[in-house]
Amino acid sequence: MLRQAAVVCLYAILTFGTLTGASAQHRRVALVIGNDTYENVAPLQKARNDARAMATELERLGFEVVKAEDVGRRAISRAVLELEKRIQPGDVALFFYAGHGFSIEGRNYLLPVDIPAPEPGEEAIVQDEAFLADELADRFRQAGASTAILVLDACRDNPFATAGKRSLAGTRGLARMSPSEGVFVLFSAGLNQAALDRLGDNDANPNSVFTRTLLEQLKSPGKTIVEIAKETQVKVKTMAAKVGHDQAPAYYDQIIGNIILNDGPVEGGSAGTFSEGQSEVALLPPPTVPGTPAKPAPIASFTRSNSGWTVSVSLPEEALQFGYRIGEAGAFTDNGTLDVIDQRTGQRMPKTHFPLDTDQGPTTLYVTWRDKRGEEAGIFPISFDPDRELKAGQKSILKDTAGSWVSFREYEGLLVYFTHLMSFRCAIKSVRYGLDGAPPDTDYPLPPCDQANPYSLPADVLPYEKLPKGTKSMGLVVEFFDGEQVAKTYKVKF
């Protein structure tokens, strides 16, 4: 029944600036986050449901809503920044968070889904890896919002608690956040109380007790925020008491005047981007100079055929989606998926190879992906030089097939064929050979490299030479384009 895991009672902090009748006409923007699927601490069950229900209601009230689910720290930071970018002077800005939270030394932290599980005494890990909630109202105000609204849910037990072991030093529920003038704070439970997810095993409501009650109050037009808080407080306390639980939402009122969120029927607001585990690959803005991504860089390999290039990218982690872009400008291309299930994610494996035209010149390729949480990995640049990659690729093939560089045939005499070397001649600077132990000082001239058809043999060039009758062996030295030399000896056999 109790929301599992979090020493913080961070459910709804509604932080408002003073709202007058004139300012009520300003734009409304919101960010809604719901985190259920934690990797290293106990998962939750209704945080996503609560976030989705709140987003729907906010859109009905005229908010432009950006949504994210099961996101890590970097994604939360990026989402908050996205909300700040959308804020215009005088706007109403709202932030709703449902998930784990933790209070350390009087400061409240929101836990991303990739939060590590620290040992006792390692509170600094949480402080470094979690997201500080206390500064959000100031950030939104500094971005220009006349009214900043924080809706935070983390009224749960300690997420780091382990049976039979000491845990981190923290408080049950979030620490009190003393609001300044023009700020209204509403918690889903009072100090040292935990918030109920449900009223019992037969309670099929998809939302927590607090959220379902708050949503009901928001649907009623004309109520001030104080009236909403009082009625939510009374109803939640009454409902919780029926199952023997003590939960009374607390609120702190420092606003000047009255605030009404629902001033009557509102034609639905405009929906923002929805960033969840299986959403589209974000078409990230083209960077002038790419930043240093936080994740390890992928590895790219290039394969050239007569029909064009294939770029194969090896990612450093499991992924849900993959996208690429050719050059500095333009949108990313979602590369689709394979008919293969990745056992690590349970989803189709993204296709991480893509084509380039035969005449593609030197350029920079950019790749991005979403990890198993749906979080954007960042933008990774990959340098592409067709001349270098063609030569390096052919050299790699030749070194792997050194036993087939030449072949012998008896046809109106003894013949040695250099067909294999000719096919990969773009990687070769010179070929020299010697017979039956003699120094390899006889040149075998290869035709020039044809960048347009690098593997095709010219029609006017014979790919063989005649050898003296009775030749037993051939010594061969191949010098590659980069100066490396490889020597091989072949016995004459058919």
Coordinates of C-alpha atoms in Angstrom, one line a residue:
M1 CA 0.0 0.0 0.0
L2 CA 2.8 2.4 0.9
R3 CA 4.7 3.9 -2.0
Q4 CA 7.9 1.8 -1.9
A5 CA 11.2 3.4 -1.4
A6 CA 12.1 6.9 -0.7
V7 CA 12.8 8.7 2.4
V8 CA 11.2 11.7 0.9
C9 CA 7.7 13.0 0.9
L10 CA 8.1 15.0 -2.2
Y11 CA 4.7 14.7 -3.8
A12 CA 3.3 17.8 -4.8
I13 CA 5.0 21.0 -4.2
L14 CA 3.0 23.6 -6.0
T15 CA 5.2 26.7 -6.1
F16 CA 3.5 29.9 -7.3
G17 CA 4.4 33.5 -7.7
T18 CA 1.7 36.1 -7.3
L19 CA -1.0 35.8 -9.9
T20 CA -3.2 38.7 -10.7
G21 CA -6.1 38.9 -13.0
A22 CA -3.9 40.4 -15.8
S23 CA -1.1 37.9 -15.4
A24 CA -3.6 35.0 -15.6
Q25 CA -3.6 35.5 -19.4
H26 CA 0.1 34.6 -19.8
R27 CA 1.2 31.4 -21.4
R28 CA 1.4 28.2 -19.4
V29 CA 4.3 25.7 -19.8
A30 CA 5.0 22.6 -17.9
L31 CA 7.5 19.7 -17.6
V32 CA 6.1 16.4 -16.3
I33 CA 8.4 13.5 -15.3
G34 CA 7.4 10.0 -14.0
N35 CA 10.1 7.6 -12.9
D36 CA 9.1 4.0 -12.1
T37 CA 11.9 1.7 -13.5
Y38 CA 14.8 2.3 -11.2
E39 CA 18.0 0.2 -12.0
N40 CA 19.6 0.0 -8.6
V41 CA 16.9 0.8 -6.0
A42 CA 13.3 -0.5 -5.6
P43 CA 11.1 0.2 -8.6
L44 CA 7.8 2.1 -8.3
Q45 CA 4.4 1.2 -9.7
K46 CA 2.4 4.4 -10.2
A47 CA 4.8 7.3 -10.8
R48 CA 4.3 7.1 -14.5
N49 CA 0.6 6.8 -14.2
D50 CA 0.5 9.8 -11.9
A51 CA 2.7 11.8 -14.3
R52 CA 0.5 10.9 -17.3
A53 CA -2.7 11.8 -15.6
M54 CA -1.3 15.1 -14.4
A55 CA 0.0 15.9 -17.9
T56 CA -3.4 15.2 -19.4
E57 CA -5.1 17.5 -16.8
L58 CA -2.5 20.3 -17.3
E59 CA -3.0 20.2 -21.1
R60 CA -6.8 20.5 -20.5
L61 CA -6.0 23.6 -18.4
G62 CA -4.1 25.1 -21.3
F63 CA -0.5 24.1 -20.4
E64 CA 2.0 23.3 -23.1
V65 CA 3.5 20.1 -21.6
V66 CA 6.9 18.4 -22.1
K67 CA 6.8 14.9 -20.8
A68 CA 9.5 12.3 -19.9
E69 CA 9.4 8.9 -18.4
D70 CA 12.0 6.7 -16.7
V71 CA 14.8 9.1 -17.3
G72 CA 18.4 9.4 -15.9
R73 CA 20.1 12.4 -14.5
R74 CA 21.3 13.9 -17.7
A75 CA 17.9 13.5 -19.3
I76 CA 16.3 15.3 -16.3
S77 CA 18.8 18.1 -16.5
R78 CA 18.2 18.4 -20.3
A79 CA 14.4 18.4 -19.8
V80 CA 14.5 21.1 -17.1
L81 CA 16.7 23.1 -19.5
E82 CA 14.1 22.6 -22.2
L83 CA 11.4 24.0 -20.0
E84 CA 13.6 27.0 -19.1
K85 CA 14.1 27.7 -22.9
R86 CA 10.3 27.7 -23.4
I87 CA 9.6 30.2 -20.6
Q88 CA 8.9 33.7 -21.8
P89 CA 8.6 36.7 -19.5
G90 CA 5.4 36.5 -17.5
D91 CA 4.7 32.9 -18.2
V92 CA 3.3 30.3 -15.7
A93 CA 5.9 27.5 -15.5
L94 CA 5.0 24.2 -13.8
F95 CA 7.3 21.2 -13.0
F96 CA 5.7 17.9 -11.9
Y97 CA 7.9 15.0 -10.7
A98 CA 6.7 11.6 -9.6
G99 CA 9.4 9.2 -8.4
H100 CA 11.9 8.6 -5.7
G101 CA 13.4 11.4 -3.7
F102 CA 15.7 11.8 -0.7
S103 CA 16.6 14.5 1.8
I104 CA 20.1 15.1 3.0
E105 CA 21.0 17.8 5.5
G106 CA 17.8 19.7 4.8
R107 CA 18.1 19.6 1.0
N108 CA 15.8 17.6 -1.2
Y109 CA 17.0 15.5 -4.1
L110 CA 15.1 13.9 -7.0
L111 CA 16.4 10.5 -7.9
P112 CA 17.0 9.6 -11.6
V113 CA 16.4 6.0 -12.6
D114 CA 20.2 5.5 -13.0
I115 CA 21.0 6.5 -9.4
P116 CA 23.6 4.2 -7.9
A117 CA 22.9 2.4 -4.7
P118 CA 25.3 4.0 -2.2
E119 CA 26.6 2.4 1.0
P120 CA 26.1 4.0 4.5
G121 CA 28.1 7.1 4.8
E122 CA 28.1 7.7 1.0
E123 CA 25.6 10.5 1.0
A124 CA 27.8 12.4 -1.3
I125 CA 27.1 10.0 -4.1
V126 CA 23.4 10.9 -3.9
Q127 CA 24.2 14.6 -3.8
D128 CA 26.4 14.2 -6.9
E129 CA 24.2 11.9 -9.0
A130 CA 20.7 13.1 -8.0
F131 CA 18.9 16.3 -9.0
L132 CA 18.6 19.1 -6.5
A133 CA 14.9 20.1 -6.2
D134 CA 15.3 23.1 -3.9
E135 CA 16.6 25.4 -6.6
L136 CA 14.0 24.8 -9.2
A137 CA 11.6 27.6 -8.3
D138 CA 14.5 30.1 -8.5
R139 CA 15.6 28.8 -11.9
F140 CA 12.2 29.2 -13.4
R141 CA 11.8 32.6 -11.9
Q142 CA 15.2 33.6 -13.3
A143 CA 14.1 32.3 -16.7
G144 CA 11.3 34.9 -16.7
A145 CA 8.3 33.1 -15.2
S146 CA 6.0 35.3 -13.1
T147 CA 4.5 32.1 -11.6
A148 CA 6.6 29.0 -11.0
I149 CA 4.8 25.7 -10.2
L150 CA 6.7 22.7 -8.8
V151 CA 4.8 19.4 -8.5
L152 CA 7.0 16.8 -6.9
D153 CA 6.1 13.3 -5.7
A154 CA 8.5 11.3 -3.5
C155 CA 6.6 10.6 -0.3
R156 CA 7.9 7.1 0.1
D157 CA 10.1 5.0 2.3
N158 CA 13.9 5.1 2.1
P159 CA 14.9 3.8 -1.4
F160 CA 18.3 2.9 -0.1
A161 CA 17.2 0.9 2.9
T162 CA 18.3 -2.7 3.1
A163 CA 16.9 -5.2 5.6
G164 CA 19.4 -5.8 8.5
K165 CA 21.8 -3.0 7.4
R166 CA 22.3 0.6 8.2
S167 CA 21.2 3.0 5.6
L168 CA 22.0 6.6 4.5
A169 CA 21.4 9.4 6.9
G170 CA 18.2 11.1 5.8
T171 CA 14.7 12.0 6.9
R172 CA 11.4 10.3 6.4
G173 CA 9.8 12.5 3.8
L174 CA 11.4 15.6 2.2
A175 CA 12.8 18.3 4.3
R176 CA 10.6 21.4 4.8
M177 CA 11.1 23.9 2.0
S178 CA 10.5 27.4 3.4
P179 CA 8.7 29.3 0.7
S180 CA 9.5 33.0 0.0
E181 CA 6.8 35.5 -0.7
G182 CA 4.7 34.5 -3.7
V183 CA 5.3 30.8 -3.2
F184 CA 2.8 28.1 -2.2
V185 CA 4.0 24.6 -1.2
L186 CA 1.8 21.6 -1.0
F187 CA 3.1 18.1 0.1
S188 CA 1.3 14.9 -0.4
A189 CA 1.9 14.0 3.2
G190 CA 2.9 15.7 6.4
L191 CA 6.4 15.5 8.0
N192 CA 7.4 11.9 8.8
Q193 CA 4.4 10.5 6.9
A194 CA 4.4 8.2 3.9
A195 CA 2.0 8.6 1.0
L196 CA -0.3 5.8 0.0
D197 CA -0.3 4.4 -3.5
R198 CA -3.6 2.5 -2.9
L199 CA -6.2 1.9 -0.2
G200 CA -5.9 -1.9 -0.3
D201 CA -5.5 -4.9 -2.5
N202 CA -8.9 -4.3 -4.1
D203 CA -8.1 -0.6 -5.0
A204 CA -7.7 -0.7 -8.8
N205 CA -7.3 3.1 -9.2
P206 CA -4.2 3.6 -11.4
N207 CA -3.2 6.7 -9.4
S208 CA -2.0 7.3 -5.9
V209 CA -4.4 8.4 -3.2
F210 CA -3.0 11.9 -3.2
T211 CA -2.8 12.4 -7.0
R212 CA -6.3 11.1 -7.7
T213 CA -7.6 13.5 -5.1
L214 CA -5.6 16.5 -6.4
L215 CA -6.8 15.8 -9.9
E216 CA -10.4 15.9 -8.8
Q217 CA -9.9 19.3 -7.2
L218 CA -8.1 20.6 -10.3
K219 CA -11.1 19.7 -12.5
S220 CA -13.4 22.0 -10.5
P221 CA -13.3 25.6 -11.9
G222 CA -13.1 28.6 -9.7
K223 CA -11.2 27.2 -6.7
T224 CA -8.2 29.0 -5.3
I225 CA -5.0 27.0 -4.7
V226 CA -5.7 27.3 -0.9
E227 CA -9.1 25.8 -1.4
I228 CA -7.7 23.0 -3.5
A229 CA -5.0 22.3 -0.8
K230 CA -7.5 22.3 2.0
E231 CA -10.0 20.0 0.3
T232 CA -7.2 17.7 -0.8
Q233 CA -5.9 17.6 2.7
V234 CA -9.3 16.7 4.2
K235 CA -10.2 14.0 1.6
V236 CA -6.8 12.3 1.7
K237 CA -6.7 12.2 5.5
T238 CA -10.2 10.8 5.6
M239 CA -9.4 8.1 2.9
A240 CA -6.2 7.1 4.5
A241 CA -7.8 6.8 8.0
K242 CA -10.2 4.2 6.7
V243 CA -7.3 1.8 6.2
G244 CA -5.5 2.8 9.4
H245 CA -2.9 5.1 7.8
D246 CA -2.0 8.6 8.8
Q247 CA -1.5 10.9 5.8
A248 CA -2.4 14.5 5.8
P249 CA -1.0 16.7 3.0
A250 CA 0.7 19.8 4.4
Y251 CA 0.8 23.2 2.7
Y252 CA 2.6 26.4 3.3
D253 CA 1.0 29.6 2.0
Q254 CA 3.1 32.7 1.2
I255 CA 1.2 34.0 -1.8
I256 CA -0.3 37.5 -2.0
G257 CA -3.8 37.3 -3.2
N258 CA -5.6 34.3 -4.7
I259 CA -4.5 31.9 -7.4
I260 CA -7.0 30.1 -9.6
L261 CA -5.6 27.5 -12.0
N262 CA -8.9 26.4 -13.4
D263 CA -10.9 29.5 -14.4
G264 CA -13.4 27.7 -16.5
P265 CA -13.5 25.3 -19.5
V266 CA -10.2 25.6 -21.5
E267 CA -9.8 24.4 -25.0
G268 CA -7.0 21.8 -24.7
G269 CA -3.5 23.1 -24.6
S270 CA -0.8 22.2 -27.0
A271 CA 1.2 19.1 -26.3
G272 CA 4.9 19.2 -26.2
T273 CA 7.5 16.5 -26.9
F274 CA 7.0 13.1 -25.2
S275 CA 10.3 11.6 -24.2
E276 CA 9.8 8.1 -23.1
G277 CA 11.5 4.8 -23.6
Q278 CA 10.0 4.0 -27.0
S279 CA 9.5 7.5 -28.4
E280 CA 11.1 8.7 -31.6
V281 CA 14.7 9.5 -31.8
A282 CA 15.1 13.1 -30.8
L283 CA 16.1 15.2 -33.8
L284 CA 18.7 17.1 -31.9
P285 CA 19.8 20.5 -33.1
P286 CA 22.9 20.5 -35.3
P287 CA 25.9 21.6 -33.1
T288 CA 28.3 24.1 -34.4
V289 CA 31.0 22.5 -32.4
P290 CA 29.9 19.2 -30.8
G291 CA 30.3 19.0 -27.1
T292 CA 32.0 16.2 -25.2
P293 CA 29.4 13.5 -24.7
A294 CA 29.2 11.9 -21.3
K295 CA 29.0 8.4 -22.7
P296 CA 31.8 6.3 -24.4
A297 CA 32.1 7.0 -28.1
P298 CA 30.8 4.4 -30.6
I299 CA 33.2 2.7 -33.1
A300 CA 32.5 3.1 -36.8
S301 CA 33.8 0.9 -39.7
F302 CA 33.4 1.6 -43.4
T303 CA 32.9 -1.0 -46.2
R304 CA 33.1 0.0 -49.8
S305 CA 31.6 -2.0 -52.7
N306 CA 31.1 -1.0 -56.3
S307 CA 27.6 0.1 -55.4
G308 CA 28.5 2.5 -52.5
W309 CA 29.6 2.7 -48.9
T310 CA 28.2 1.0 -45.8
V311 CA 28.8 2.6 -42.4
S312 CA 28.6 0.1 -39.5
V313 CA 28.4 1.6 -36.0
S314 CA 29.1 -0.4 -32.9
L315 CA 27.4 1.2 -29.8
P316 CA 28.9 1.1 -26.3
E317 CA 25.6 0.0 -24.8
E318 CA 22.2 -1.5 -25.5
A319 CA 19.9 0.8 -27.3
L320 CA 16.3 1.3 -28.3
Q321 CA 16.8 3.5 -31.3
F322 CA 19.6 4.9 -33.5
G323 CA 19.9 7.9 -35.7
Y324 CA 22.5 9.5 -38.0
R325 CA 23.1 12.7 -40.0
I326 CA 25.5 13.4 -42.8
G327 CA 27.3 16.8 -42.4
E328 CA 26.8 19.7 -40.0
A329 CA 23.2 20.6 -40.9
G330 CA 19.9 18.9 -41.2
A331 CA 17.8 16.5 -39.2
F332 CA 18.8 13.1 -37.9
T333 CA 17.5 10.0 -39.8
D334 CA 15.8 7.4 -37.6
N335 CA 17.4 4.2 -39.0
G336 CA 14.7 1.8 -38.0
T337 CA 15.0 -1.6 -36.4
L338 CA 16.0 -5.1 -37.3
D339 CA 13.8 -8.2 -37.1
V340 CA 15.8 -9.2 -34.1
I341 CA 14.9 -8.9 -30.4
D342 CA 17.7 -7.7 -28.1
Q343 CA 17.4 -9.9 -25.0
R344 CA 18.8 -7.1 -22.9
T345 CA 16.0 -4.7 -23.6
G346 CA 13.2 -6.9 -24.8
Q347 CA 12.8 -4.6 -27.8
R348 CA 13.7 -4.8 -31.5
M349 CA 17.4 -4.1 -32.0
P350 CA 18.0 -0.8 -33.8
K351 CA 19.7 -0.9 -37.2
T352 CA 23.1 0.7 -36.7
H353 CA 24.4 0.5 -40.3
F354 CA 23.5 2.9 -43.1
P355 CA 24.6 3.6 -46.7
L356 CA 26.6 6.4 -48.3
D357 CA 26.8 7.2 -52.0
T358 CA 29.8 6.1 -54.0
D359 CA 30.7 9.8 -54.7
Q360 CA 30.4 10.9 -51.1
G361 CA 33.3 13.2 -50.3
P362 CA 35.1 13.8 -47.0
T363 CA 32.7 14.9 -44.3
T364 CA 31.7 14.5 -40.7
L365 CA 28.9 12.0 -39.8
Y366 CA 27.0 12.5 -36.6
V367 CA 25.2 9.6 -34.7
T368 CA 22.9 9.5 -31.7
W369 CA 20.9 6.8 -30.0
R370 CA 18.5 6.2 -27.1
D371 CA 19.7 3.9 -24.4
K372 CA 17.5 1.3 -22.7
R373 CA 15.8 4.0 -20.6
G374 CA 15.0 6.0 -23.7
E375 CA 17.5 8.7 -22.8
E376 CA 19.4 10.4 -25.5
A377 CA 23.1 9.5 -25.6
G378 CA 24.3 12.8 -27.1
I379 CA 25.7 13.6 -30.5
F380 CA 28.9 11.8 -31.5
P381 CA 31.0 13.0 -34.5
I382 CA 32.6 10.5 -36.9
S383 CA 35.2 11.7 -39.4
F384 CA 34.8 10.2 -42.9
D385 CA 37.6 10.3 -45.5
P386 CA 36.6 8.1 -48.5
D387 CA 40.2 7.8 -49.8
R388 CA 41.6 6.8 -46.4
E389 CA 38.8 4.4 -45.6
L390 CA 38.9 2.7 -49.0
K391 CA 42.7 2.0 -48.7
A392 CA 42.4 1.0 -45.0
G393 CA 39.5 -1.3 -45.7
Q394 CA 41.2 -3.0 -48.6
K395 CA 44.5 -3.4 -46.6
S396 CA 42.5 -5.1 -43.8
I397 CA 41.0 -7.5 -46.3
L398 CA 44.4 -8.3 -47.9
K399 CA 46.1 -8.9 -44.6
D400 CA 43.2 -11.3 -43.6
T401 CA 43.5 -13.2 -46.9
A402 CA 47.3 -13.3 -47.4
G403 CA 47.2 -16.9 -48.3
S404 CA 45.3 -16.0 -51.5
W405 CA 47.4 -13.2 -52.8
V406 CA 48.5 -15.2 -55.8
S407 CA 47.4 -18.5 -57.4
F408 CA 49.1 -20.8 -60.0
R409 CA 47.8 -22.5 -63.1
E410 CA 49.2 -24.7 -65.8
Y411 CA 47.9 -23.5 -69.2
E412 CA 50.2 -23.5 -72.1
G413 CA 52.9 -23.1 -69.6
L414 CA 53.1 -22.1 -65.9
L415 CA 51.0 -19.0 -65.0
V416 CA 50.8 -17.0 -61.8
Y417 CA 47.7 -15.0 -61.2
F418 CA 47.6 -11.6 -59.3
T419 CA 43.9 -11.3 -59.6
H420 CA 43.3 -11.0 -55.8
L421 CA 45.9 -8.2 -55.4
M422 CA 44.5 -6.4 -58.4
S423 CA 41.0 -6.4 -56.9
F424 CA 42.3 -4.6 -53.8
R425 CA 45.0 -2.5 -55.5
C426 CA 43.9 0.8 -54.0
A427 CA 45.6 -0.3 -50.8
I428 CA 48.9 -1.3 -52.5
K429 CA 51.9 0.9 -53.3
S430 CA 54.0 -1.8 -54.9
V431 CA 54.3 -5.6 -55.5
R432 CA 57.7 -7.3 -56.0
Y433 CA 58.5 -11.0 -56.4
G434 CA 61.4 -13.4 -56.7
L435 CA 61.4 -17.1 -57.8
D436 CA 62.9 -20.1 -56.0
G437 CA 64.6 -18.2 -53.2
A438 CA 65.9 -15.3 -55.3
P439 CA 65.4 -11.7 -53.8
P440 CA 62.0 -10.2 -54.5
D441 CA 63.2 -7.5 -56.8
T442 CA 61.0 -8.0 -59.8
D443 CA 58.2 -5.4 -59.9
Y444 CA 54.7 -6.4 -60.9
P445 CA 52.9 -3.2 -61.9
L446 CA 49.3 -2.9 -60.8
P447 CA 46.8 -0.7 -62.7
P448 CA 45.8 2.6 -61.0
C449 CA 43.1 2.7 -58.4
D450 CA 39.7 3.5 -59.8
Q451 CA 37.8 5.3 -57.0
A452 CA 34.5 4.9 -58.9
N453 CA 34.9 1.2 -59.4
P454 CA 37.6 0.1 -57.0
Y455 CA 37.2 -3.6 -57.3
S456 CA 36.7 -3.9 -61.0
L457 CA 39.6 -5.2 -63.2
P458 CA 40.5 -3.1 -66.2
A459 CA 39.6 -4.9 -69.4
D460 CA 43.0 -4.2 -71.1
V461 CA 45.2 -5.6 -68.3
L462 CA 46.2 -9.3 -68.0
P463 CA 46.0 -10.4 -64.4
Y464 CA 48.8 -13.1 -64.8
E465 CA 52.4 -13.6 -65.8
K466 CA 54.2 -16.6 -67.2
L467 CA 56.8 -18.3 -65.1
P468 CA 59.7 -20.4 -66.2
K469 CA 59.0 -24.1 -66.4
G470 CA 59.9 -26.0 -63.3
T471 CA 59.5 -23.0 -60.9
K472 CA 58.9 -24.4 -57.3
S473 CA 58.2 -21.3 -55.2
M474 CA 57.6 -17.5 -55.3
G475 CA 58.6 -15.0 -52.7
L476 CA 56.3 -11.9 -52.6
V477 CA 56.6 -8.5 -50.9
V478 CA 53.6 -6.2 -50.8
E479 CA 54.1 -2.6 -49.8
F480 CA 50.9 -1.0 -48.6
F481 CA 49.9 2.7 -49.1
D482 CA 51.1 3.5 -45.6
G483 CA 54.6 2.1 -46.1
E484 CA 54.0 -1.2 -44.2
Q485 CA 55.6 -4.2 -46.0
V486 CA 54.5 -7.8 -45.7
A487 CA 56.5 -10.7 -47.2
K488 CA 55.0 -14.1 -48.1
T489 CA 56.4 -17.3 -49.8
Y490 CA 54.2 -19.5 -51.9
K491 CA 54.8 -23.0 -53.2
V492 CA 53.8 -23.6 -56.8
K493 CA 50.9 -26.0 -56.7
F494 CA 47.6 -26.4 -58.6

